Short mmCIF file of C-alpha atoms and ligand atoms in Angstrom, two decimals:
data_model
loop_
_atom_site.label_atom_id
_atom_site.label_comp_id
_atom_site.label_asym_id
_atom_site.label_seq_id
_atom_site.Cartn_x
_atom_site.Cartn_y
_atom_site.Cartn_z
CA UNK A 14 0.00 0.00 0.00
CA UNK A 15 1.40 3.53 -1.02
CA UNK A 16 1.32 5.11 2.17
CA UNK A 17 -1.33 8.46 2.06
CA UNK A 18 0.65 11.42 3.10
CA UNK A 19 -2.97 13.91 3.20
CA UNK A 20 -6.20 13.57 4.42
CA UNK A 21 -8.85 15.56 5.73
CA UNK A 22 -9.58 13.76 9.32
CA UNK A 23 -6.20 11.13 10.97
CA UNK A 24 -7.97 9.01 12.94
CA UNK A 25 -5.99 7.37 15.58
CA UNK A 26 -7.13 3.52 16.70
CA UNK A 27 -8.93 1.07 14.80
CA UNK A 28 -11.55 0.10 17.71
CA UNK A 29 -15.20 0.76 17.27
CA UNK A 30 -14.76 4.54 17.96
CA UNK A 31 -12.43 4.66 15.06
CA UNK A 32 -13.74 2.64 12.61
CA UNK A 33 -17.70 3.71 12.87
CA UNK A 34 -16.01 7.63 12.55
CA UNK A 35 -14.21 6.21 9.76
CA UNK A 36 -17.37 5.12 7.96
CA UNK A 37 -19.91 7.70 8.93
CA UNK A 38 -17.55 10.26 7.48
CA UNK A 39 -16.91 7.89 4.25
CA UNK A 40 -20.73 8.11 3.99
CA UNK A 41 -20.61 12.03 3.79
CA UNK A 42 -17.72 12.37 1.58
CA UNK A 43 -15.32 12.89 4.04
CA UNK A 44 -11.47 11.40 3.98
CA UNK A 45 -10.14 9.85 6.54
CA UNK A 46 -6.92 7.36 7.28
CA UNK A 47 -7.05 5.07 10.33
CA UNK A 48 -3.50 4.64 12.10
CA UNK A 49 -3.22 1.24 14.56
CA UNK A 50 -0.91 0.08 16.45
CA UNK A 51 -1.65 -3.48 16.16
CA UNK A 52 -2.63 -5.85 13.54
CA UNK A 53 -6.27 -5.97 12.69
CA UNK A 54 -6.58 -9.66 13.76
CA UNK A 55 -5.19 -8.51 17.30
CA UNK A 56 -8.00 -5.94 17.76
CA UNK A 57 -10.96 -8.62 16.97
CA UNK A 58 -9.06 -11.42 19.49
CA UNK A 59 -10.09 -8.79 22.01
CA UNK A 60 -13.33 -9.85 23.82
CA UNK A 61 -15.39 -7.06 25.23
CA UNK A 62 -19.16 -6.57 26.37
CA UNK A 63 -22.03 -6.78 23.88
CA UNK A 64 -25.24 -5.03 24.75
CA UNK A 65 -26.30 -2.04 21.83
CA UNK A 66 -28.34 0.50 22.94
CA UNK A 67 -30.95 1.71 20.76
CA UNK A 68 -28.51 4.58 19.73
CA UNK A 69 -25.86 2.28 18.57
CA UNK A 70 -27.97 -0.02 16.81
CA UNK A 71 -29.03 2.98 14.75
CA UNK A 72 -25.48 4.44 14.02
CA UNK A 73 -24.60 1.03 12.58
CA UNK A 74 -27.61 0.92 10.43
CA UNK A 75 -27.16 5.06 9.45
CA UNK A 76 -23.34 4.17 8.73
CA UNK A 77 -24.72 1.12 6.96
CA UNK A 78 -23.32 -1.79 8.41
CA UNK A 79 -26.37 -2.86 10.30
CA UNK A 80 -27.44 -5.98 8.41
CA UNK A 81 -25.53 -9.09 10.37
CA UNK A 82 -26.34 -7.43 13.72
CA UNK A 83 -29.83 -7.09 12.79
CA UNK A 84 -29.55 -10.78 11.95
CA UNK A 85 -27.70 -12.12 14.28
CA UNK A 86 -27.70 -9.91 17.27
CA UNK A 87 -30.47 -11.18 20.00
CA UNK A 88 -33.13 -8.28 21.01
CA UNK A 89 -33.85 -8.47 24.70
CA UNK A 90 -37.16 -6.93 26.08
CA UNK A 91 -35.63 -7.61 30.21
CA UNK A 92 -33.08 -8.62 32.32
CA UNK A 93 -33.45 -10.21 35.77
CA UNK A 94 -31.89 -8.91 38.76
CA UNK A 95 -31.15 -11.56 41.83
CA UNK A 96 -30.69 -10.36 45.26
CA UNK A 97 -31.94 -11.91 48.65
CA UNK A 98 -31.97 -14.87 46.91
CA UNK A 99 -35.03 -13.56 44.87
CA UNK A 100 -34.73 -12.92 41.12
CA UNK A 101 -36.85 -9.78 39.74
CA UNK A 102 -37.17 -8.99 36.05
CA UNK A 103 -36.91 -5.19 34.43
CA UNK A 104 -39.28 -5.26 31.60
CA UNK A 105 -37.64 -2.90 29.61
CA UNK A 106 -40.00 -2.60 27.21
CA UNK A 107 -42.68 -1.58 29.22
CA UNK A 108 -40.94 0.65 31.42
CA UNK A 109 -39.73 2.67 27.99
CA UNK A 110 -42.97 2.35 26.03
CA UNK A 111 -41.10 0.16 23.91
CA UNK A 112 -37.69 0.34 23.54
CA UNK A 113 -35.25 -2.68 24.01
CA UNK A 114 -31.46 -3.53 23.34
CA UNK A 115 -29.68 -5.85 20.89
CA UNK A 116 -26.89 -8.39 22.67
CA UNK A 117 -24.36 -8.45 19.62
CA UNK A 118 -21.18 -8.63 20.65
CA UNK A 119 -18.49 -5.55 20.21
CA UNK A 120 -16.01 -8.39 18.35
CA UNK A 121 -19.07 -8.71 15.72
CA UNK A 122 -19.67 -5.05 15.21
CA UNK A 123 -16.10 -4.22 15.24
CA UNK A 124 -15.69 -7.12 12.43
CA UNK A 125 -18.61 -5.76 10.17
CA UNK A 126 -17.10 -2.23 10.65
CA UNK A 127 -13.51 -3.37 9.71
CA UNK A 128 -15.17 -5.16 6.69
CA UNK A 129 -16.91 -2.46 5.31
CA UNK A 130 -14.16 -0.52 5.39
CA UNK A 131 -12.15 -2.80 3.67
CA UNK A 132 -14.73 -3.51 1.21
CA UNK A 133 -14.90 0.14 0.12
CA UNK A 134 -11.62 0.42 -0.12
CA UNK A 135 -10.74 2.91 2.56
CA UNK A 136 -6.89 3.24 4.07
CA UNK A 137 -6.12 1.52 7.56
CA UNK A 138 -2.47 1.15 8.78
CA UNK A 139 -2.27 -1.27 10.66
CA UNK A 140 0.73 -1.83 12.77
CA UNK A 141 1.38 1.54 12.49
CA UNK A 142 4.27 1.96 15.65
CA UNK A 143 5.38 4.93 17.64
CA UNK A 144 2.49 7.66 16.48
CA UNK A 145 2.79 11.03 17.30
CA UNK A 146 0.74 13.90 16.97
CA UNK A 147 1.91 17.36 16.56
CA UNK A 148 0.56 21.25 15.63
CA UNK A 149 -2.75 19.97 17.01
CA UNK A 150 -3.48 23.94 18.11
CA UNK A 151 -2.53 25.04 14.94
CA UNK A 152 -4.26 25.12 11.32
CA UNK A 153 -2.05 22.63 10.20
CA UNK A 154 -1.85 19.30 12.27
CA UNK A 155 0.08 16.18 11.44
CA UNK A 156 0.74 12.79 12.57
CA UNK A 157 4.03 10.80 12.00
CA UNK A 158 4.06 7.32 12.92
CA UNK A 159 6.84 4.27 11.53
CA UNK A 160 5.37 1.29 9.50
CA UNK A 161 5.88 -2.43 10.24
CA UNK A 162 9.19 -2.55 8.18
CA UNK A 163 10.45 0.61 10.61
CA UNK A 164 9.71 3.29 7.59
CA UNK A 165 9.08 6.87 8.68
CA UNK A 166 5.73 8.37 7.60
CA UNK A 167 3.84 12.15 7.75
CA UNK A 168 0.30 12.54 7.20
CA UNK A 169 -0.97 15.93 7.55
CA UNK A 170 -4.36 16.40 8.02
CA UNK A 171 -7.12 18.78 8.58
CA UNK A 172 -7.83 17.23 12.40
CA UNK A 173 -6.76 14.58 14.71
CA UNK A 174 -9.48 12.13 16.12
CA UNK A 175 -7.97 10.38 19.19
CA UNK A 176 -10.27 7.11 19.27
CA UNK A 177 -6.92 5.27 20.57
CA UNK A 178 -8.45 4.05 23.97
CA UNK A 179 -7.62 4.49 27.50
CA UNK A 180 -3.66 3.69 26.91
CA UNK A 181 -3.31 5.47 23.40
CA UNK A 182 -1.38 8.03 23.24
CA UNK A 183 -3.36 11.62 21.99
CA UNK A 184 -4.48 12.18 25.03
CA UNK A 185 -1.35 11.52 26.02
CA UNK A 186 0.02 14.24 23.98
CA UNK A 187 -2.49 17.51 25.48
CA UNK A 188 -0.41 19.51 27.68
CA UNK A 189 -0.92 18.79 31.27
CA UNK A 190 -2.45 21.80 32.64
CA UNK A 191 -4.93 22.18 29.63
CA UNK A 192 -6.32 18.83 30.40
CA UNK A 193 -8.52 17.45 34.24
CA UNK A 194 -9.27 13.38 35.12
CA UNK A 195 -11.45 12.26 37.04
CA UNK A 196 -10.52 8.76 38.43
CA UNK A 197 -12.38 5.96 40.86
CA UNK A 198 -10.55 2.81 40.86
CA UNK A 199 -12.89 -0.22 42.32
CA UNK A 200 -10.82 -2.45 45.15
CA UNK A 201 -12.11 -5.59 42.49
CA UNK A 202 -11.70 -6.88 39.69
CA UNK A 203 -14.08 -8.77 37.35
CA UNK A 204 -13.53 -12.45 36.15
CA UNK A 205 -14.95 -13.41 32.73
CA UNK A 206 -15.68 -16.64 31.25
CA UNK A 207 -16.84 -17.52 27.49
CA UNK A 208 -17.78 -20.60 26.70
CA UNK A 209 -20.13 -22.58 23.98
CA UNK A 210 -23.13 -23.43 26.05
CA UNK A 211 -26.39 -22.24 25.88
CA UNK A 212 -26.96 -19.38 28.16
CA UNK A 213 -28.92 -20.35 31.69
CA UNK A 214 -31.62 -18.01 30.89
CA UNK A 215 -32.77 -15.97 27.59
CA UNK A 216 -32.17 -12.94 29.21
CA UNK A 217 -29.71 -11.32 31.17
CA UNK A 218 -28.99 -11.98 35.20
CA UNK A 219 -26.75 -9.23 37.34
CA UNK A 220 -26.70 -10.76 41.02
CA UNK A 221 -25.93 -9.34 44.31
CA UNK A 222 -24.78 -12.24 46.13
CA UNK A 223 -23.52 -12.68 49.66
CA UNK A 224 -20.39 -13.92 47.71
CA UNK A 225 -20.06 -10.86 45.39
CA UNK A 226 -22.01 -9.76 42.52
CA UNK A 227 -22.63 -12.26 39.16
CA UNK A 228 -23.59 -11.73 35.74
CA UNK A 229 -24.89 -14.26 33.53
CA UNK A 230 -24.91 -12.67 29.97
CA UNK A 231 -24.12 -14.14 26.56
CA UNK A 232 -23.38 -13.59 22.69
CA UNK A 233 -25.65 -15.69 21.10
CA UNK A 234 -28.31 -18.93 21.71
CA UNK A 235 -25.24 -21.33 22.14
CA UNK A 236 -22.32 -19.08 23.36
CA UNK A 237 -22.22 -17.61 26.92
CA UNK A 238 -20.23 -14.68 28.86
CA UNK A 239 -20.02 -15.24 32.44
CA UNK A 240 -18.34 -12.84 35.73
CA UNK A 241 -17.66 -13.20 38.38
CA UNK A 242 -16.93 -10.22 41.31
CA UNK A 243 -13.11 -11.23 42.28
CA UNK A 244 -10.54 -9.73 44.18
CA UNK A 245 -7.61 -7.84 42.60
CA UNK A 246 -4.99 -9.78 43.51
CA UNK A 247 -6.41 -13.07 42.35
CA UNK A 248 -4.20 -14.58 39.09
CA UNK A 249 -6.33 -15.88 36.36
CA UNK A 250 -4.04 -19.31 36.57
CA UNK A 251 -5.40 -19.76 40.11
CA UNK A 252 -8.61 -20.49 38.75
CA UNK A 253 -9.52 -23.82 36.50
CA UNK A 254 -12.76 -23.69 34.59
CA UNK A 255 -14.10 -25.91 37.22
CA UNK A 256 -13.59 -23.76 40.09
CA UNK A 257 -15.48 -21.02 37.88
CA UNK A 258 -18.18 -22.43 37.09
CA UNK A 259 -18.61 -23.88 41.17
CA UNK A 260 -18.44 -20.17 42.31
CA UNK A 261 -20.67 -19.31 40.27
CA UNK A 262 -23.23 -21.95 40.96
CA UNK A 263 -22.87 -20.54 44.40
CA UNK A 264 -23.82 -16.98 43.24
CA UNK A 265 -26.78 -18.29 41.70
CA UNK A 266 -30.83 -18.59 42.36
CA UNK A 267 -31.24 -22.31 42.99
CA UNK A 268 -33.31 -22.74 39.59
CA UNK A 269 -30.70 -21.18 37.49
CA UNK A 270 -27.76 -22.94 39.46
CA UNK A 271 -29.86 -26.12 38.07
CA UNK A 272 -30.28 -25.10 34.87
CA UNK A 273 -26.48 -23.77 34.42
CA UNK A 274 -25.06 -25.88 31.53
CA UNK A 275 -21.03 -25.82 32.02
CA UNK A 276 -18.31 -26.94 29.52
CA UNK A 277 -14.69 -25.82 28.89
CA UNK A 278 -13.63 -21.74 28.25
CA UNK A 279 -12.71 -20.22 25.39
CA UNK A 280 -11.31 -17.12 27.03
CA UNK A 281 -10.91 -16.11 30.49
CA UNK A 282 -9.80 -13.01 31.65
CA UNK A 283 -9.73 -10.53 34.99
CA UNK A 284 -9.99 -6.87 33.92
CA UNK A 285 -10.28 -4.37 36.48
CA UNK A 286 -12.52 -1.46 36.99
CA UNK A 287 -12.85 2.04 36.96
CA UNK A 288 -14.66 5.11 36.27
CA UNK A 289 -12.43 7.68 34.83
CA UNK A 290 -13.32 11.18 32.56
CA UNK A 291 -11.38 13.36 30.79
CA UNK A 292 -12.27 16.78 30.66
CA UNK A 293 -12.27 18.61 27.78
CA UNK A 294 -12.57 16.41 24.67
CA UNK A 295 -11.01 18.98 22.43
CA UNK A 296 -7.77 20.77 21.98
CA UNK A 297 -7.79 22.89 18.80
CA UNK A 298 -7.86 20.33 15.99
CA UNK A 299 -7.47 16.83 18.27
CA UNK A 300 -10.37 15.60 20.05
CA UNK A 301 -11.01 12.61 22.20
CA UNK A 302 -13.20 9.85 21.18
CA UNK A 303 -14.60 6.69 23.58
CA UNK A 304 -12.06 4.84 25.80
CA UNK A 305 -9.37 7.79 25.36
CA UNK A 306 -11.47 10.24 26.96
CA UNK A 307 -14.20 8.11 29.31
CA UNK A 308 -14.13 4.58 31.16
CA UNK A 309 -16.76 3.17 32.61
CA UNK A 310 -17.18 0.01 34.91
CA UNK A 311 -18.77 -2.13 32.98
CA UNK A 312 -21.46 -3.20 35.01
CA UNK A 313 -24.52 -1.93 32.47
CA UNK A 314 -22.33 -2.41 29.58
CA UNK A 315 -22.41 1.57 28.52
CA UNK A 316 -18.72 1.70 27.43
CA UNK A 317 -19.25 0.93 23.58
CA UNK A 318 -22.60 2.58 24.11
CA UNK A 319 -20.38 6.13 24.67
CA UNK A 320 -18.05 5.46 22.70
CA UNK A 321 -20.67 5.26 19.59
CA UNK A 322 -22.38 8.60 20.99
CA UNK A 323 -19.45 10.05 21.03
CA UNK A 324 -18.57 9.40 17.26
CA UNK A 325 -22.11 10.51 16.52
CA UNK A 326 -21.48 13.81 18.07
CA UNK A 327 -17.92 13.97 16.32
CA UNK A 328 -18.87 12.72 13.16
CA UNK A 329 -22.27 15.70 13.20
CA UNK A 330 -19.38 18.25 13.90
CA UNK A 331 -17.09 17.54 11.19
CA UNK A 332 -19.71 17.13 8.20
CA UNK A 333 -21.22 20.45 9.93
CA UNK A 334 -17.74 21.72 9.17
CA UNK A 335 -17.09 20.98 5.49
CA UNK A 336 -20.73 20.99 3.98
CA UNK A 337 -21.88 24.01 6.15
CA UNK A 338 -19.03 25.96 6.97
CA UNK A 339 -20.13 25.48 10.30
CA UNK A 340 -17.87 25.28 13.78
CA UNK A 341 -20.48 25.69 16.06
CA UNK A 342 -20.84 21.56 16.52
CA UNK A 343 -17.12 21.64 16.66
CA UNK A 344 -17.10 24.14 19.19
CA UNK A 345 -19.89 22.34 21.00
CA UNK A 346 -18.56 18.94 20.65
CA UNK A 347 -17.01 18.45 24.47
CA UNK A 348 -19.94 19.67 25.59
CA UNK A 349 -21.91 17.83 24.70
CA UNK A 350 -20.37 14.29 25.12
CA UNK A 351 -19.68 15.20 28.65
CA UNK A 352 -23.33 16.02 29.51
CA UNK A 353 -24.22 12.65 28.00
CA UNK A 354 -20.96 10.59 29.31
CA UNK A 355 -21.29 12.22 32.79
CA UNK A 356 -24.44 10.57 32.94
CA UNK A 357 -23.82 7.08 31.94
CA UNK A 358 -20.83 7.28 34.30
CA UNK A 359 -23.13 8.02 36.94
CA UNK A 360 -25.76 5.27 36.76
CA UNK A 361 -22.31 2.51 35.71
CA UNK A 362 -21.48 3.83 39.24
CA UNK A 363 -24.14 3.48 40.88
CA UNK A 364 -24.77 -0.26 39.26
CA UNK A 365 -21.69 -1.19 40.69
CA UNK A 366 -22.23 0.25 43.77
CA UNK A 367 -25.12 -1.22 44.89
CA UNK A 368 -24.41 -4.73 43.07
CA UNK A 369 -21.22 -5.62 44.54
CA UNK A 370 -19.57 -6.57 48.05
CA UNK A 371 -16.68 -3.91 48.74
CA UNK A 372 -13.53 -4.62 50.92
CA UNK A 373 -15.05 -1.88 53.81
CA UNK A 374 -18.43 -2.83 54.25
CA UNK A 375 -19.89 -3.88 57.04
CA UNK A 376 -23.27 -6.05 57.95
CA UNK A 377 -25.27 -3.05 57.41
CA UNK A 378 -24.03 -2.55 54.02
CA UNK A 379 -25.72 -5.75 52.45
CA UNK A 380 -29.10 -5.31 54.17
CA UNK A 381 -29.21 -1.31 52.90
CA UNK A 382 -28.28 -2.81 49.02
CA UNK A 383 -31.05 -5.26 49.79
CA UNK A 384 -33.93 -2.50 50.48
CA UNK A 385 -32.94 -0.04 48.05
CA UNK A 386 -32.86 -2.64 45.12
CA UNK A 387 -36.13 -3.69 46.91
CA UNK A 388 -38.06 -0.37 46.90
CA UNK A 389 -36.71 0.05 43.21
CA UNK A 390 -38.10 -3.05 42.17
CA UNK A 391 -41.72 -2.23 43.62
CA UNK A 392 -41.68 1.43 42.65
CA UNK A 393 -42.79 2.04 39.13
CA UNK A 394 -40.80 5.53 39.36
CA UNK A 395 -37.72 3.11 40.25
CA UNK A 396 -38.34 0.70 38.12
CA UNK A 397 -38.66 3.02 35.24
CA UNK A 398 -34.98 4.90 36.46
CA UNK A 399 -33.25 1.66 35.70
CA UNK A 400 -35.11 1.00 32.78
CA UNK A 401 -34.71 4.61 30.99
CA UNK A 402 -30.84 4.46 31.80
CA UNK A 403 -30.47 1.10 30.70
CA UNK A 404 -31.72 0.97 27.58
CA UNK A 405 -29.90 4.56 27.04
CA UNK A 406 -30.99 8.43 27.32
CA UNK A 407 -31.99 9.89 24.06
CA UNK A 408 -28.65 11.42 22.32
CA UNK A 409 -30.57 14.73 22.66
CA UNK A 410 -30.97 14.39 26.46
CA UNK A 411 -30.79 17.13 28.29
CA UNK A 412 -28.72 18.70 25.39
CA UNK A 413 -29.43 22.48 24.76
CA UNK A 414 -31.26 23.01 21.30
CA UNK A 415 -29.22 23.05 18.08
N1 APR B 521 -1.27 4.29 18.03
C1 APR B 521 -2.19 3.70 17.25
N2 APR B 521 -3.24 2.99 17.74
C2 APR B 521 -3.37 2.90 19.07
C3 APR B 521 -2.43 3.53 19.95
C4 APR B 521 -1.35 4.24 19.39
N3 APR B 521 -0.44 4.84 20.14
N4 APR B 521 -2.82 3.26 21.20
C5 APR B 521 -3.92 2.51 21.14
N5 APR B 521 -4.26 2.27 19.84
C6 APR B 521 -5.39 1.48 19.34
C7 APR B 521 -5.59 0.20 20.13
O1 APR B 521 -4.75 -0.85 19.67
C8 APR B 521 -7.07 -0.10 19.85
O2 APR B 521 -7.25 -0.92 18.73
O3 APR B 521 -6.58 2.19 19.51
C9 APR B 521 -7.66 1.27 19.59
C10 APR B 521 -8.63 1.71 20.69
O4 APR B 521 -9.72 0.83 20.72
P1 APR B 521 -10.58 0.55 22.04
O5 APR B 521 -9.68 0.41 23.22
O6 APR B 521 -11.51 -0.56 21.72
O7 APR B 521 -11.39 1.93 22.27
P2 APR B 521 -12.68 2.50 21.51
O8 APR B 521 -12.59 2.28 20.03
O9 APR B 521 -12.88 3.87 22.04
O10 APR B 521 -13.85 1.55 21.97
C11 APR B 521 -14.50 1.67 23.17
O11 APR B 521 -13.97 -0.54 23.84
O12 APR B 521 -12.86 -0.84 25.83
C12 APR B 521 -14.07 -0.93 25.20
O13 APR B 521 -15.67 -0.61 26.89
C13 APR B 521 -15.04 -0.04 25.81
O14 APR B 521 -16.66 -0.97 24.54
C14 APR B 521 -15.89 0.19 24.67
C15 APR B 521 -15.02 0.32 23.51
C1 PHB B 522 -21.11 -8.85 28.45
O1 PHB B 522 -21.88 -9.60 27.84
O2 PHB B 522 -19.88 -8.94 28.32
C2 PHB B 522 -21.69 -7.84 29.36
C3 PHB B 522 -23.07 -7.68 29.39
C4 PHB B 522 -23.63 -6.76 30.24
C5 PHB B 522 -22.83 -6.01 31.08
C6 PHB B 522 -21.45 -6.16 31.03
C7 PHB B 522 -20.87 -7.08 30.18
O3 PHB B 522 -23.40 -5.14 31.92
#
């Protein structure tokens, strides 16, 4: 591949925040060249949550690449919620007037994005080592980055769209004192488990157990994602795929623990948690996009969620930009996201919170989970809190008008 030396927007990461940008500006005319670091097999080996809001499901379909999800992807109406021993179900649907989510996992949707892309032709380095952006508060940004055979490369640009995740290294690059975080780090870590077995119930479980918090979710009829609430200094050799699944068993209602179907892991994993913002998004012609600006625990699986929101709000700006001559959504961009990320951090930690056993509590702290989740679950104007935040706020929430 002759390596492009101009384009209109660099986009830095090839995760979902960079490759929807990628192809909701393709759809409006608008270059772009993706820059990652690793190969593109590397970023779909990486297994990550997998419930769309209604939001995301829509971006996919408006950047047209909504076809296998609609598919493939499972549409849940509910999930259950165990605690006391008791199991309580969220009819979503109801509680929105009608709105639901799609499980579809983020490997899927990051595959059909990478696809498209490469079906239409569209530049992606991958591989792409040592990136560095520079001139960002100028007219005239660039990015130079070395390619797999150690080659030196330039490619200036009009602007720089960080989507390189929590590690990457744009935000990185923004000047200390130009640039606040926000950080909670959770004294646990979570334990996940796939596996090819059907799923122990058609819809989702989170469970507040005397043992730690549970979730029993899954990526299609006959694959299944399991965590477990562990703590951080636990190593993922220490546990066999036996002594998963008997924790879990222990976590569960006694009809589901019947029920569970076990069988050997594909992938198993401890990632940690944390809720962590960046504030602003923008610094002259870079802005922050999904896991390098935001992280959320991923209890209510809003991470991807964001991230797509995000994009939305980026991708609006920039077309604003060349087809109206427009800054204002530029200028509005961090904004915005943070009105809508601040919120979606706040009910991730408040999910956690009340769902999981923390290193301080005391005998209080159980029985106090138990009668909040309690009242919630008997109060329509609870039930209906849950419900609205799961399924996801509407991206004009709370936004001022355009
Ligand atoms: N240069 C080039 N690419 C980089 C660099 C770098 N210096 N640093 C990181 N990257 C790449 C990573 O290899 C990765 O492929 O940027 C990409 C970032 O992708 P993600 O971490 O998946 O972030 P994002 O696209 O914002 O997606 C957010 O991922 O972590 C989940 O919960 C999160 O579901 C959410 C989603
Ligand atoms: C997942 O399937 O990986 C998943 C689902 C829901 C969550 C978190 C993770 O809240």
């Amino acid at each position: 591949m002759r390596m492009p030396t101009r384009t209109q927007v660099a986009i830095i990461g090839a995760g979902p925040s960079g490759l929807l940008l990628g192809q909701l500006l393709y759809k409006a005319g608008i270059e772009a060249v993706i820059l990652e670091r690793q190969t593109g097999d590397y970023v779909l080996s990486r297994i990550r949550a997998g419930v769309l809001e209604q939001v995301c499901i829509d971006l996919m379909d408006e950047a047209g690449v909504g076809d296998r999800m609609h598919r493939e992807g499972l549409v849940h109406s509910g999930f259950d919620l165990l605690f006391n021993g008791e199991r309580h179900r969220v009819d979503l649907s109801r509680l929105t007037g009608g709105s639901h989510v799609m499980v579809y996992g983020q490997t899927e949707l990051t595959r059909d994005l990478m696809e498209a892309r490469h079906a239409a032709g569209l530049p992606t380095v991958y591989q792409a080592h040592d990136v560095q952006v520079h001139d960002f508060d100028t007219d005239h940004p660039r990015v130079t980055y070395r390619t797999a055979e150690g080659q030196l490369h330039t490619l200036h640009c009009d602007f720089i769209a960080g989507c390189d995740g929590f590690h990457g290294v744009c935000r990185a690059s923004v000047p200390r004192n130009a640039i606040q975080e926000f950080e909670k780090v959770y004294p646990f870590g979570w334990l996940g488990l796939l596996s090819d077995t059907p799923p122990v119930h058609d819809e989702l479980i989170y469970i507040n157990s005397p043992r730690g918090f549970a979730l029993c979710s899954q990526r299609s009829k006959t694959r299944s994602r399991y965590y477990l609430q562990v703590p951080l200094t636990d190593r993922i050799e220490e546990w066999t795929d036996a002594a998963f699944w008997q924790e879990l068993k222990l976590r569960l209602d006694e009809e589901a623990a019947a029920q569970l179907v076990t069988g050997p892991s594909i992938e198993k994993s401890i990632a940690p948690l944390r809720s962590f913002v960046t504030e602003p998004m923008r610094f002259g012609r870079l802005f922050l996009a999904g896991d390098a600006a935001h992280i959320v625990p991923p209890t209510g699986a809003k991470g991807l969620n964001l991230a797509t929101t995000d994009v939305k709000y980026l991708s609006t700006a920039l077309i604003e930009h060349y087809q109206e001559h427009s800054n204002a959504g530029i200028n509005a961009y961090s904004a915005r996201c943070l009105r809508r990320i601040w919120k979606a951090e706040r009910f991730s930690w408040w999910f956690t919170s009340i769902m999981h056993r923390f290193p301080e509590d005391s005998t209080i702290t159980a029985k106090l989970q138990h009668a909040e989740l309690d009242y919630l679950m008997h109060s329509d104007a609870g039930l209906r809190t849950i419900a609205e935040n799961y399924v996801g706020l509407p991206l004009d929430f709370a936004q001022p008008k355009a």
